[in-house]
Each structure stands twice: as structure tokens, then as C-alpha cells.
PDB file of C-alpha atoms in Angstrom:
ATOM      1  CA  UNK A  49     101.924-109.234-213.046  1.00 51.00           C
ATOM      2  CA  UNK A  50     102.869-107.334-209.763  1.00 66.00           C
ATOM      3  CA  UNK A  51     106.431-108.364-209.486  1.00 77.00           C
ATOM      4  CA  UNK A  52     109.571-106.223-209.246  1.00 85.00           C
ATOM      5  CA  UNK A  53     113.215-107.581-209.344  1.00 86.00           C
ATOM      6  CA  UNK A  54     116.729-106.353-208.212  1.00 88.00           C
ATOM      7  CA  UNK A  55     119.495-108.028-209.538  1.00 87.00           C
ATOM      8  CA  UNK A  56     123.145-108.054-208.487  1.00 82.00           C
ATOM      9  CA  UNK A  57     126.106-109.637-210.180  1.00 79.00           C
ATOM     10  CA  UNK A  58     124.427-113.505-210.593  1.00 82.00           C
ATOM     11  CA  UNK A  59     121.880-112.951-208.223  1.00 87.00           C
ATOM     12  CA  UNK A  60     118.417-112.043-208.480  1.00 91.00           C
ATOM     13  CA  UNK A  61     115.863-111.527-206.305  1.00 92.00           C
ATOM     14  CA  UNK A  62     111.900-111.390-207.397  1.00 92.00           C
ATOM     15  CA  UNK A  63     109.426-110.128-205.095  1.00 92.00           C
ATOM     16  CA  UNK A  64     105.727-110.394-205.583  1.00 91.00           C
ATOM     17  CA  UNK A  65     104.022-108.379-203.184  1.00 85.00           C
ATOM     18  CA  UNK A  66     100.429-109.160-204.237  1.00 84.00           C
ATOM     19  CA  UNK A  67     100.176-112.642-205.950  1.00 84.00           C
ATOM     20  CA  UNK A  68      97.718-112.619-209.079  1.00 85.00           C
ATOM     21  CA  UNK A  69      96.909-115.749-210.881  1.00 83.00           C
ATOM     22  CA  UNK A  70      99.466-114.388-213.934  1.00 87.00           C
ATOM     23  CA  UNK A  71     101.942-114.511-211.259  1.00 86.00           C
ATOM     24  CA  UNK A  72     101.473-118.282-210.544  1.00 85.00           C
ATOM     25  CA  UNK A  73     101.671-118.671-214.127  1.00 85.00           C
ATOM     26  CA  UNK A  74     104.929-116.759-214.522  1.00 88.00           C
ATOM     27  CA  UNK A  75     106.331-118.809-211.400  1.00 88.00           C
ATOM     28  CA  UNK A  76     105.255-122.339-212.866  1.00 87.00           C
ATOM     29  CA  UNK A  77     106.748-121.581-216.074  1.00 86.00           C
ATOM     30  CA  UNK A  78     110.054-120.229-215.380  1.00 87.00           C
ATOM     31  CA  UNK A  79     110.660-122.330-212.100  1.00 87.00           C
ATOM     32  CA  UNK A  80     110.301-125.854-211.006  1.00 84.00           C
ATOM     33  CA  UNK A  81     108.902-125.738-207.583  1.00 88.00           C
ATOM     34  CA  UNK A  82     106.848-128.618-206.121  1.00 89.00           C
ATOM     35  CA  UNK A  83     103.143-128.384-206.261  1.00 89.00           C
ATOM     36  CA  UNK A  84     102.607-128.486-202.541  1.00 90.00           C
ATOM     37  CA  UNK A  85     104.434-125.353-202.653  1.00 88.00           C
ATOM     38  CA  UNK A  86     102.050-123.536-205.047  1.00 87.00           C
ATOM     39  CA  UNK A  87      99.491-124.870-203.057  1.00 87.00           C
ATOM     40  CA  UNK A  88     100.734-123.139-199.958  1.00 86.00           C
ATOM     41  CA  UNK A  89     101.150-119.637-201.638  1.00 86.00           C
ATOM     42  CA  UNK A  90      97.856-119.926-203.351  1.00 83.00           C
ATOM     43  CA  UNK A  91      95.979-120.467-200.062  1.00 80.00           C
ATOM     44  CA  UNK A  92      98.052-118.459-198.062  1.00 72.00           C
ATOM     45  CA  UNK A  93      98.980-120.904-195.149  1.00 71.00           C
ATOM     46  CA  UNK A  94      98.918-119.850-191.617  1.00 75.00           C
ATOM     47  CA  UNK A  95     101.691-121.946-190.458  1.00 82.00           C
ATOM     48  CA  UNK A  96     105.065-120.945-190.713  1.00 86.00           C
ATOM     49  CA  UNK A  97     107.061-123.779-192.310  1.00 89.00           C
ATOM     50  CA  UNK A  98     111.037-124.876-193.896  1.00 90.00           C
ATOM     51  CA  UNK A  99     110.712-127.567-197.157  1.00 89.00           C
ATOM     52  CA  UNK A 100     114.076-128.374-198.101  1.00 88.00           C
ATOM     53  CA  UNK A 101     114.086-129.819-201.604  1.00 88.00           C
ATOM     54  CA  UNK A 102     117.767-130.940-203.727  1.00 86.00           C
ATOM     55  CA  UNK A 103     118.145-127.404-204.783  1.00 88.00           C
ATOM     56  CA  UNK A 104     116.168-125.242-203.343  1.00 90.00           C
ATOM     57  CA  UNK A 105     114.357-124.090-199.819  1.00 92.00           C
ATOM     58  CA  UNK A 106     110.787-123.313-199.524  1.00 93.00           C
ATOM     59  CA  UNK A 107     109.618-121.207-196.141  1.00 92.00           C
ATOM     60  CA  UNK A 108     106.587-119.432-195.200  1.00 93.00           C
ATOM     61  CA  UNK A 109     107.326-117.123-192.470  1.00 93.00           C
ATOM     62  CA  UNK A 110     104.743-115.197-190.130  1.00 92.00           C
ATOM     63  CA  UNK A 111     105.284-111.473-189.910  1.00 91.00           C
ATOM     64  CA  UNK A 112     103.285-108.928-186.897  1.00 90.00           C
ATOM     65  CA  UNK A 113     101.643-106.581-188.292  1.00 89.00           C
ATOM     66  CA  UNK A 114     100.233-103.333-186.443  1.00 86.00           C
ATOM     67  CA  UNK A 115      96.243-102.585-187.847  1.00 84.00           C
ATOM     68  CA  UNK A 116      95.957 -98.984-186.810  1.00 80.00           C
ATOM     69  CA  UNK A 117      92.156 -98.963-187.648  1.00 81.00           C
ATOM     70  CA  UNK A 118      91.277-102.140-185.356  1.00 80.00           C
ATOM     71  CA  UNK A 119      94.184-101.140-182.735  1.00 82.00           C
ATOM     72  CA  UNK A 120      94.845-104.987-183.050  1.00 87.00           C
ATOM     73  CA  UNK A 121      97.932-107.075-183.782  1.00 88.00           C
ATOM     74  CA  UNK A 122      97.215-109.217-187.050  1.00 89.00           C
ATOM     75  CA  UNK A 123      99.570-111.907-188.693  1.00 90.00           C
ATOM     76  CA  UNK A 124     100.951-111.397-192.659  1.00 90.00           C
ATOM     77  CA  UNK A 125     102.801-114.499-193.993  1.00 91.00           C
ATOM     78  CA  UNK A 126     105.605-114.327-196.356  1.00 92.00           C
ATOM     79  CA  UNK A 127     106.543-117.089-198.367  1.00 92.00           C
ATOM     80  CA  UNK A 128     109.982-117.109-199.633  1.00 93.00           C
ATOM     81  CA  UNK A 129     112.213-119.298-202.348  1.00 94.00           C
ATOM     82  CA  UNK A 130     115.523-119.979-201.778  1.00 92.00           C
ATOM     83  CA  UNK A 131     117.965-121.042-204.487  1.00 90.00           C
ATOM     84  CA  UNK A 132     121.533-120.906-205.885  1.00 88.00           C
ATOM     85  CA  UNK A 133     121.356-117.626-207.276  1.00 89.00           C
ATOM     86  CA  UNK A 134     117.710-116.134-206.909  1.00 91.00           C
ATOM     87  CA  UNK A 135     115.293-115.604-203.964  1.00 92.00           C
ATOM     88  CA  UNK A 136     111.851-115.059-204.417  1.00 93.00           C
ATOM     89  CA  UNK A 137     109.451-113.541-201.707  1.00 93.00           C
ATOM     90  CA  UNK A 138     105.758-113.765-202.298  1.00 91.00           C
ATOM     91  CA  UNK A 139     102.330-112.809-200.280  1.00 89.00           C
ATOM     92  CA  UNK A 140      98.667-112.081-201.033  1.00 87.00           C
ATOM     93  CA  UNK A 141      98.753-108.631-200.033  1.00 87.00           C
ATOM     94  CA  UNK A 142     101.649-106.121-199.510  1.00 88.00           C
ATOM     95  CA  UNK A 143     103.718-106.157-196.339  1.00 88.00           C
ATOM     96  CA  UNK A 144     104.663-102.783-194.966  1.00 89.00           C
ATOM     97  CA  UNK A 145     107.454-104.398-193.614  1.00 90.00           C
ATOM     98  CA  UNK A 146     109.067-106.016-196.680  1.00 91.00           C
ATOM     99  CA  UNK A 147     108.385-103.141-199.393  1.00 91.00           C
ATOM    100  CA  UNK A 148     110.307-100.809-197.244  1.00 90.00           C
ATOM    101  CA  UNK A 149     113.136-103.193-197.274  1.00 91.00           C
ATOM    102  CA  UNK A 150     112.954-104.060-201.180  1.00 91.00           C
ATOM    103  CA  UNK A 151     112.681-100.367-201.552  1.00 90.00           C
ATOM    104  CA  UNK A 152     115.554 -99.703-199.511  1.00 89.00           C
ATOM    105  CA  UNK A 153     117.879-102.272-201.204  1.00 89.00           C
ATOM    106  CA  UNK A 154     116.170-100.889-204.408  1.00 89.00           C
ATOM    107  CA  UNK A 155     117.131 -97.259-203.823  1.00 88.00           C
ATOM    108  CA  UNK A 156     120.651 -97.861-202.548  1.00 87.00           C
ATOM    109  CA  UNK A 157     123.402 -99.705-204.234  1.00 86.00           C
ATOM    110  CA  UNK A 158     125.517 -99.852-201.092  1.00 86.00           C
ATOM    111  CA  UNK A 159     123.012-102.199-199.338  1.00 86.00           C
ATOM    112  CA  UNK A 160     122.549-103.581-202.841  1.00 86.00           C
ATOM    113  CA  UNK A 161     126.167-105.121-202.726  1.00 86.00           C
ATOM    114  CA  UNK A 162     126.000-105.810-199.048  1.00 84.00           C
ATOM    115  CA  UNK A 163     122.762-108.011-199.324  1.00 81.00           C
ATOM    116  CA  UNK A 164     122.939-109.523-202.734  1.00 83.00           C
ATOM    117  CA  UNK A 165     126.352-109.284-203.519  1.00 83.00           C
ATOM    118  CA  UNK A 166     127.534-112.457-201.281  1.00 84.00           C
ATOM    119  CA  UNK A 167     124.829-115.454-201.086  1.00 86.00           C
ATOM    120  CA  UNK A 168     121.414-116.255-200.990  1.00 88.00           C
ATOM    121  CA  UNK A 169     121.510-117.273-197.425  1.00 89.00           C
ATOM    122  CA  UNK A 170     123.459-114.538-196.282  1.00 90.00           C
ATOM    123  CA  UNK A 171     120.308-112.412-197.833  1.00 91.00           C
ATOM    124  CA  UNK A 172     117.928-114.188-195.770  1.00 91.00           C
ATOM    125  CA  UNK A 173     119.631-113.185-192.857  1.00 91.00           C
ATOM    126  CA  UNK A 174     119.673-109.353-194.138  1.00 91.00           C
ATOM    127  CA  UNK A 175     115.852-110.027-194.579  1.00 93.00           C
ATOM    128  CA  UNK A 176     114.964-111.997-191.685  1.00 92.00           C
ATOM    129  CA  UNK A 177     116.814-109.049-189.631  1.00 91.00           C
ATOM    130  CA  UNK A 178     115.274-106.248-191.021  1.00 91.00           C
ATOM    131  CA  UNK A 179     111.769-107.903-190.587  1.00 91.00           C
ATOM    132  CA  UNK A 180     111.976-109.108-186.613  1.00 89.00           C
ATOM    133  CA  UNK A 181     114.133-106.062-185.633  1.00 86.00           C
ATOM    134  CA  UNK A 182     111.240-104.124-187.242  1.00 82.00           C
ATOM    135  CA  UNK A 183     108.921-105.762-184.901  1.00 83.00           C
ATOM    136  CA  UNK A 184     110.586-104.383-181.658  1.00 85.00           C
ATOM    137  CA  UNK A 185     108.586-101.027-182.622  1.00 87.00           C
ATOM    138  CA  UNK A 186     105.436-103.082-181.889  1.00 88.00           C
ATOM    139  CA  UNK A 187     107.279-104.555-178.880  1.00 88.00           C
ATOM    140  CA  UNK A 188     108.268-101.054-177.804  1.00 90.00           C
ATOM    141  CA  UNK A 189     104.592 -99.829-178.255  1.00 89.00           C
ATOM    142  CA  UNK A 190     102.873-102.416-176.551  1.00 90.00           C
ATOM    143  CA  UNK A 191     105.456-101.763-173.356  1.00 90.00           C
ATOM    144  CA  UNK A 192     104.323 -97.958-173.651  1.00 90.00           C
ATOM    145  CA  UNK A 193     100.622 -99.299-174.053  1.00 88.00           C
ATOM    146  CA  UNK A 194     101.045-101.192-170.806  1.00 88.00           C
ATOM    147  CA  UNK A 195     102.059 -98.214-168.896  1.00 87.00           C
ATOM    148  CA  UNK A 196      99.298 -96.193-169.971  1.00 87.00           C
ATOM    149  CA  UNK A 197      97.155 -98.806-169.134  1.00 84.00           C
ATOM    150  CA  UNK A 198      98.336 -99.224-165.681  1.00 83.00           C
ATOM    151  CA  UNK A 199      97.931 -95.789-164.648  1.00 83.00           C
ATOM    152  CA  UNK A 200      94.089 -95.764-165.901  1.00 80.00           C
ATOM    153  CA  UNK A 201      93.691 -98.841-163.933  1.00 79.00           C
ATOM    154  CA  UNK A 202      94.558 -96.087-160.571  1.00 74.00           C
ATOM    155  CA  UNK A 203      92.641 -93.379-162.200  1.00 72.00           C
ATOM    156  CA  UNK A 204      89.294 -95.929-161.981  1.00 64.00           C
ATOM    157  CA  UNK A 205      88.400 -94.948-165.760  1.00 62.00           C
ATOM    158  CA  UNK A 206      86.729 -98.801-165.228  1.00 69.00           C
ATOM    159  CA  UNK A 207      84.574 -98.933-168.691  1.00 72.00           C
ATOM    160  CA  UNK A 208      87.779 -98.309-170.843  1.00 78.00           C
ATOM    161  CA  UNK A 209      90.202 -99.593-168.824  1.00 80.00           C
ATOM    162  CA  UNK A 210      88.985-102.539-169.249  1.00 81.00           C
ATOM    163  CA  UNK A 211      88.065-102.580-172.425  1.00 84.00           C
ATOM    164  CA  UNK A 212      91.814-101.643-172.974  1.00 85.00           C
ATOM    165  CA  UNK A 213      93.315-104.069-170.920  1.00 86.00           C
ATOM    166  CA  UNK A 214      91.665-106.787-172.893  1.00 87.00           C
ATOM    167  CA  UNK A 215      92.533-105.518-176.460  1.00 89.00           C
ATOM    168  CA  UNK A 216      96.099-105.029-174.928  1.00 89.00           C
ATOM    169  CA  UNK A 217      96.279-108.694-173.484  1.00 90.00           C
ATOM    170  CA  UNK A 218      95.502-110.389-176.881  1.00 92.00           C
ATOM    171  CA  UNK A 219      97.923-108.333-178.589  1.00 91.00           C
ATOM    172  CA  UNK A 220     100.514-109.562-176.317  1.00 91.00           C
ATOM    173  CA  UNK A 221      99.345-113.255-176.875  1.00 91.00           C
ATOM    174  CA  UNK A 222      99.270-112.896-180.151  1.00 91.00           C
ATOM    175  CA  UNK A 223     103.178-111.537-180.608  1.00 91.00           C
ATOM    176  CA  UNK A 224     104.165-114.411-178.436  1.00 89.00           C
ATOM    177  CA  UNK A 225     101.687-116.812-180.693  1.00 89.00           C
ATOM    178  CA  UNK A 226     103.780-115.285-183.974  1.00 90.00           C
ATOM    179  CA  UNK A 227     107.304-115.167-182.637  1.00 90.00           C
ATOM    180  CA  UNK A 228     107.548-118.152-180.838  1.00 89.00           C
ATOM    181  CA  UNK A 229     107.295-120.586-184.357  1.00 89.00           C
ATOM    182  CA  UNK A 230     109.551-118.055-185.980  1.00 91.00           C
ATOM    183  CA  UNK A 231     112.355-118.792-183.491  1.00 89.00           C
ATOM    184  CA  UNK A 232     112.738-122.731-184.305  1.00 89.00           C
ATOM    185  CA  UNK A 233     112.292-122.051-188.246  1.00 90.00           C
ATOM    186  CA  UNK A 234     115.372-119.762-187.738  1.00 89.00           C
ATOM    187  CA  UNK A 235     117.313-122.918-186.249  1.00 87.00           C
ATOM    188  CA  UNK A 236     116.085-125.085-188.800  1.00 88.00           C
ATOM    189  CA  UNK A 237     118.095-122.317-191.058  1.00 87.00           C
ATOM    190  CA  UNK A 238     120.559-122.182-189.095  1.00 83.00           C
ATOM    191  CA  UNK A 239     121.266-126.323-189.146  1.00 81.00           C
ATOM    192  CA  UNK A 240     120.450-126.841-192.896  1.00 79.00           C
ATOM    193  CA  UNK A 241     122.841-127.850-194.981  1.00 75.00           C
ATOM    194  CA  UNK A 242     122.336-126.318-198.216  1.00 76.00           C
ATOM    195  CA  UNK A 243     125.561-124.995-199.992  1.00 76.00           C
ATOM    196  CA  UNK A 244     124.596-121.250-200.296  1.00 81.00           C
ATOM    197  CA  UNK A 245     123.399-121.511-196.551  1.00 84.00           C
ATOM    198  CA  UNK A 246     126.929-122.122-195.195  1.00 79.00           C
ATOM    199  CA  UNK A 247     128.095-122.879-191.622  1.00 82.00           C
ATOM    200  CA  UNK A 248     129.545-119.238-191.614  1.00 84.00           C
ATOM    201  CA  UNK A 249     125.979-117.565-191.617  1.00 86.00           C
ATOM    202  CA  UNK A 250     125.014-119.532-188.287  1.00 88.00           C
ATOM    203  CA  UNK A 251     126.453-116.736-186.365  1.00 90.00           C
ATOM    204  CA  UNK A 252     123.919-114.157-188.149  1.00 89.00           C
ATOM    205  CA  UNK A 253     120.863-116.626-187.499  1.00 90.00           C
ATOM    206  CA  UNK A 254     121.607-116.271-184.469  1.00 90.00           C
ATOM    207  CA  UNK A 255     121.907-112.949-184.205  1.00 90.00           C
ATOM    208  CA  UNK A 256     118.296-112.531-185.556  1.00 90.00           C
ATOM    209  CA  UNK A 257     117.602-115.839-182.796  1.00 90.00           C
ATOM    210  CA  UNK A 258     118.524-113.912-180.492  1.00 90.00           C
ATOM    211  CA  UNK A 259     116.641-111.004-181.416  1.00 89.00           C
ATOM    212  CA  UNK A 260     113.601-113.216-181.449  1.00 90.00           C
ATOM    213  CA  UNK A 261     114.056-114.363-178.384  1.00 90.00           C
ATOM    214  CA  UNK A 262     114.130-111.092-176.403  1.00 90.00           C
ATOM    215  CA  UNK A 263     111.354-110.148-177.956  1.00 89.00           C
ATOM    216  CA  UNK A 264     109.622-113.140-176.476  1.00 89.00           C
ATOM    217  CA  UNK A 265     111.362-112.641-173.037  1.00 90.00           C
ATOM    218  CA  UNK A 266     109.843-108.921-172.628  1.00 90.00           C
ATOM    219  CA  UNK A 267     106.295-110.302-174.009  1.00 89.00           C
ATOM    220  CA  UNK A 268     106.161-113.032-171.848  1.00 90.00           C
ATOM    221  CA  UNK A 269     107.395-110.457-168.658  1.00 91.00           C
ATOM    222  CA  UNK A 270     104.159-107.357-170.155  1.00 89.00           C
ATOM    223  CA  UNK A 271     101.867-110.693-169.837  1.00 89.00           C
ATOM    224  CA  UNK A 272     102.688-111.073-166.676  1.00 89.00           C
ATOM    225  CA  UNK A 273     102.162-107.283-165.958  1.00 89.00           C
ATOM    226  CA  UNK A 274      98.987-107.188-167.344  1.00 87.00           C
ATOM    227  CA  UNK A 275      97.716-110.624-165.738  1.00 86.00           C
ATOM    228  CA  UNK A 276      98.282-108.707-162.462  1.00 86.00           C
ATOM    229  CA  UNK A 277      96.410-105.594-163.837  1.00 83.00           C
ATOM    230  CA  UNK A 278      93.844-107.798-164.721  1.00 79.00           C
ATOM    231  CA  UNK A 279      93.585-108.778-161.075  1.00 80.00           C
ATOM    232  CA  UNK A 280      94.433-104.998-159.407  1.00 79.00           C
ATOM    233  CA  UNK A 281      91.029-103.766-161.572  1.00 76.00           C
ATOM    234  CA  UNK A 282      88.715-106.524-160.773  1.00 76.00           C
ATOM    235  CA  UNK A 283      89.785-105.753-157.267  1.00 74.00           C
ATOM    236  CA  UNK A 284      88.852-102.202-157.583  1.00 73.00           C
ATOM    237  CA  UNK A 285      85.408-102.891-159.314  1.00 73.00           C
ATOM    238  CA  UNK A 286      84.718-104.977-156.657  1.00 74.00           C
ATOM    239  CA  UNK A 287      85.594-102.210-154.081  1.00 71.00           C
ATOM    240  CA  UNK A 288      83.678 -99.809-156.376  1.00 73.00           C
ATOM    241  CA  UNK A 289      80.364-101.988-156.571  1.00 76.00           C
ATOM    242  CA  UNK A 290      80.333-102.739-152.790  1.00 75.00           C
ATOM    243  CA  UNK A 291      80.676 -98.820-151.872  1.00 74.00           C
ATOM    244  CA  UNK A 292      77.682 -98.454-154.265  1.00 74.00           C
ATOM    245  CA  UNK A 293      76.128-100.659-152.864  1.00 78.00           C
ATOM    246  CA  UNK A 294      76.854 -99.484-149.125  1.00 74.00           C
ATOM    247  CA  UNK A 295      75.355 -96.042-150.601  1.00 72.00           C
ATOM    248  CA  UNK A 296      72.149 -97.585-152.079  1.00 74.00           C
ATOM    249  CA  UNK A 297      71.413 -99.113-148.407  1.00 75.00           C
ATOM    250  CA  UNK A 298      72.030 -95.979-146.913  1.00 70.00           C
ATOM    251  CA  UNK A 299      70.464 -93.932-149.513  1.00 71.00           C
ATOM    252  CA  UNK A 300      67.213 -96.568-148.874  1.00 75.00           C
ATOM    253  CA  UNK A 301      67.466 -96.197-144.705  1.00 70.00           C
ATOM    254  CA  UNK A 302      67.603 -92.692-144.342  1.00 68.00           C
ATOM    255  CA  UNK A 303      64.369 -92.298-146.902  1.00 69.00           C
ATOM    256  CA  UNK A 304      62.629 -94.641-145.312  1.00 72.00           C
ATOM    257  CA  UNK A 305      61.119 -92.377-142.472  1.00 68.00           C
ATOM    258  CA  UNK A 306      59.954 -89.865-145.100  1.00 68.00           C
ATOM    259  CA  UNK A 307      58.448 -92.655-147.438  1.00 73.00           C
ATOM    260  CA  UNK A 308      56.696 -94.311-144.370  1.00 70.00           C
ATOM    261  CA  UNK A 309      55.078 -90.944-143.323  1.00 68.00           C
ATOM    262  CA  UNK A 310      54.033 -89.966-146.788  1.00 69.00           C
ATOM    263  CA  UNK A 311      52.598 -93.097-147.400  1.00 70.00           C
ATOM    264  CA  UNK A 312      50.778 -93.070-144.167  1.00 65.00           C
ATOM    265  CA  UNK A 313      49.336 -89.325-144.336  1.00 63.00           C
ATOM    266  CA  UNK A 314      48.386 -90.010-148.033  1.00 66.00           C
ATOM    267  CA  UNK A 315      46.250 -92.438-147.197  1.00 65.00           C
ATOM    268  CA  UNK A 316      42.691 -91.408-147.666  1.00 64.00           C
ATOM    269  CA  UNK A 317      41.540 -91.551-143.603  1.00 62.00           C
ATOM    270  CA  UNK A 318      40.015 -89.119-141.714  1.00 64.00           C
ATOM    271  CA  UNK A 319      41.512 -87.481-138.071  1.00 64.00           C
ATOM    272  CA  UNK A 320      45.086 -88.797-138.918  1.00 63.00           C
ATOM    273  CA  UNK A 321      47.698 -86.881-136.526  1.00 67.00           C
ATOM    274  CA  UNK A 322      48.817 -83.589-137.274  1.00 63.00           C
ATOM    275  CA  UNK A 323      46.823 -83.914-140.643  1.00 62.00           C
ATOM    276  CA  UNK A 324      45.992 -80.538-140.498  1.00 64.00           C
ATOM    277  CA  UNK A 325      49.405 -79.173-139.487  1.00 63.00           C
ATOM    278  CA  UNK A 326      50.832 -77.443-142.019  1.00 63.00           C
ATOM    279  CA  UNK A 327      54.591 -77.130-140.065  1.00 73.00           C
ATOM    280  CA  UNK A 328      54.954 -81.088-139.579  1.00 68.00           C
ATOM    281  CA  UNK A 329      54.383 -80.840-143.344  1.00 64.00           C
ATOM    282  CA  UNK A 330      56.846 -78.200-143.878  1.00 72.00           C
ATOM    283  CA  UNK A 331      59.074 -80.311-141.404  1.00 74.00           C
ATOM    284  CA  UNK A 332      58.553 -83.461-143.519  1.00 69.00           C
ATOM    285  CA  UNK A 333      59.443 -81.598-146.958  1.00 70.00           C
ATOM    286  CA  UNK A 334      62.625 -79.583-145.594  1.00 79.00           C
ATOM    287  CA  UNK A 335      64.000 -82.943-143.856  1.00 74.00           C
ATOM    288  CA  UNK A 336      63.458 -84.609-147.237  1.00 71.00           C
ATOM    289  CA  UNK A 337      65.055 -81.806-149.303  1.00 75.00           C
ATOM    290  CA  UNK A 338      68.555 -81.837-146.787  1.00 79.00           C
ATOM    291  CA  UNK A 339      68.836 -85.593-147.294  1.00 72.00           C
ATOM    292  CA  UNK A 340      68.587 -85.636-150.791  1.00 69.00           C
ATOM    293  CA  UNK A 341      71.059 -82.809-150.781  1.00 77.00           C
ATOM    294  CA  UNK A 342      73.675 -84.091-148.570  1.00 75.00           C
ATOM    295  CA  UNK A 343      72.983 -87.557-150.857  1.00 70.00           C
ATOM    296  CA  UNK A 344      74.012 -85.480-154.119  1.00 71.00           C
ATOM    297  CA  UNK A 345      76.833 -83.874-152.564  1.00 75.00           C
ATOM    298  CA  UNK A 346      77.991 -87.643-150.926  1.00 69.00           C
ATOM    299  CA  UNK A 347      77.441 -88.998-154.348  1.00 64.00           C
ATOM    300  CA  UNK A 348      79.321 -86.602-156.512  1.00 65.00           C
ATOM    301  CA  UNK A 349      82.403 -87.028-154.096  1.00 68.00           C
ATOM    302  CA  UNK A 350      82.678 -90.328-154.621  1.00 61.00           C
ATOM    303  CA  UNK A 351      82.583 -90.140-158.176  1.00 57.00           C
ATOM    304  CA  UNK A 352      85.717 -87.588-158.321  1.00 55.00           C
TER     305      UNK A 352
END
């Protein structure tokens, strides 16, 4: 089994940070939960949830998670029991986020008494905190993302930028598509009216509410910012492909004199004009050589 517990006065809580099929064993034997709730945790639901059963809670909550080698914002769910005396947290693969915490509360018996030394519900808030306020260092890096981003988008790095812009977008989306469920399963805490969830905790939900829902203000506002980055860069590829393009049709008028007398003297006729001179040829060449020069130099300009 891959369970460790902390335990505190009458309280226990038993976290599970990679659920094995000796775990669901362990859980059915020693605890009465509903099937549909084994069902969840064995197919690790997507949707975050609140059951509220005679003497117990059942919640799946959806953490963000930052994956460093895809540069992407992904989604770990957490399922947690709620009783009397115990809590029990479970997932299908370990949570950065939540084994810092256990170790923390682990490590130091100071936060051991504060967090499981009161109630059950007052240790969901202590873990519900920990895990959203965690989040604002996504939050924060995404807003630092955003700048860099925007300052690309005036440098005219177009390939990237826009490659960036787009990775950047959906991981704004997809904090917003996370949080915004987790903010009404905190009310649904906050209103339920299980003993060891008290009215005196609403004050800490919504301290972690409120948390949430800044987070989801300043994601909403870097949308926004990047919508209009969106719109500032396809402005400047546009600007970018039409002064290519004004340079192709210039590039194709002033060659079109040499091209035209090439073409004509390289025709196999005999007695053409000046066929036999060798200074219109020399003419021809140099003329042909300063074009293409003053093209390069044009060209390279434009690209600094």
C-alpha cells in the first residue's frame, strides 16, 4: 500500500498519494463509503464534485499543475473524505502540491496541532489554502509570461511569438477552466451543515473564496491582454507580408529590363543590335550586378 498517516489527539488523517488496487481494498474494509465513491477514485473523475452522506463528505477537487517538460498547464484531481475524526486524501499519481503540505504538517508538530488539533473542517480549510494559494505561483508566472510575450510581439520574433502566444493563451483558459468550479465547491463547504464543518469556519472558506476569486479576476484581465496581443501580431504579420510583398514587385520591375534583354540577345538570330558589342554587354552585366546589390543591402535592412 502507498499510504502514510499523521495522527493528532483523535484525529487522523490518511493520505494515499498513488492509489493501488491494495489501497481500495484497505479503504473498503476499514471504511464504509458508498460505491459511487470508489467508483469516482478508481476512474479518476474530471469533475470536481461535494457528496454529502449522514456522516461523512465526499469531494473531488481539481488542482493546476505546472508540466515543465510540455510548458503546459495540466489538471490533477484530489479526492478527499471527510469525517468526524479522520480525513482521507487520495489521487492516482502524486501531487507536488499536496506531499509538500503532508510533509510539512509531517515534519512540524506546531502546524501539526494547528491543522489537526481542532476539526476536520477546519483542516480542509488549512488544505484547501495551502493548495489555491500555491497556485498564485502559476498565476504569478503566467503574468511574467505575458510580459515577455508582449515585448517579442514588438521585437517581430513572428515564428515563436506566436507559437508562444498560443501555448500562453490556453494556459490561461485552462486556470480559469480549473478555478472557476473550485470556487462554488468552496461555497457548497462553506453552506453545509455537517457538525465538524461549523458555521465558525465560513469565515476561512472564504478566505480561500476569496483567494480563488482573485485568481480568476487577474486571469480573466492576462486573457484580455493576450486577446489584444493576439490582434497587435496579426496586425504586424500583415504589415510584414505586404512589405514583402511590395519588395517582390519591385524586386520583379527593376529585373525586368535585364531579363527582357537577355532573353532577346540569347535568342539564336543573326544581326541583332549591338550583338557584337562587347560594352552594351559589360553595361548589361554591371547594371545587373548594382541592382542585385542594392536588393541585398534593401533586403537585409528590413530584416534587422
Amino acid at each position: 500500500m502507498s499510504h502514510e498517516q499523521i495522527k493528532s489527539g483523535s484525529m487522523v488523517w490518511l493520505h494515499f498519494s498513488e492509489l493501488k488496487d491494495a489501497d481500495f481494498d484497505f479503504l473498503r474494509k476499514e471504511f464504509k463509503f458508498h460505491p459511487l465513491d470508489f467508483d469516482d477514485i478508481r476512474d479518476d473523475s474530471e469533475l470536481s464534485k461535494l457528496d454529502v452522506y449522514k456522516y461523512y463528505l465526499f469531494s473531488i477537487i481539481n488542482i493546476p499543475v505546472f508540466d515543465t517538460v510540455s510548458n503546459r498547464l495540466v489538471k490533477r484531481n484530489l479526492a478527499i473524505f471527510i469525517g468526524k475524526n479522520y480525513v482521507i486524501t487520495t489521487s492516482r499519481k502524486p501531487i507536488e502540491t499536496v506531499e509538500r503540505f503532508f510533509a510539512r504538517v509531517k515534519r512540524s508538530p506546531g502546524l501539526k496541532r494547528d491543522a489537526l488539533g481542532k476539526s476536520t473542517g477546519y483542516f480542509l480549510y488549512k488544505l484547501l489554502d495551502y493548495i489555491f494559494r500555491d497556485s498564485n505561483v502559476i498565476l504569478r508566472e503566467l503574468v511574467r509570461e505575458t510580459e515577455r510575450v508582449e515585448n517579442q510581439v514588438y521585437d517581430l520574433n513572428t515564428k515563436v511569438t506566436t507559437k508562444r502566444l498560443g501555448v500562453l493563451r490556453r494556459n490561461i483558459l485552462f486556470l480559469r477552466h480549473i478555478i472557476d468550479p473550485e470556487r462554488l465547491l468552496v461555497d457548497q463547504f462553506k453552506h453545509n451543515k455537517k457538525s465538524f464543518i461549523g458555521n465558525e469556519l465560513n469565515i476561512y472558506f472564504d478566505d480561500v473564496k476569496d483567494s480563488l476569486d482573485n485568481t480568476s479576476v487577474v486571469s480573466d484581465n492576462l486573457k484580455n491582454i493576450v486577446d489584444g496581443l493576439f490582434e497587435v501580431n496579426e496586425s504586424l504579420l500583415s504589415h510584414r507580408m505586404n512589405e514583402i510583398i511590395r519588395l517582390l514587385t519591385v524586386i520583379s520591375v527593376v529585373l525586368m529590363p535585364p531579363t527582357l534583354i537577355t532573353g532577346y540577345y540569347g535568342m539564336n538570330v543573326e544581326r541583332l543590335p549591338f550583338a557584337d558589342d562587347v560594352l552594351i554587354v559589360s553595361v548589361i552585366i554591371t547594371f545587373s550586378i548594382i541592382v542585385f546589390w542594392f536588393l541585398t543591402i534593401g533586403i537585409d535592412r528590413r530584416q534587422k
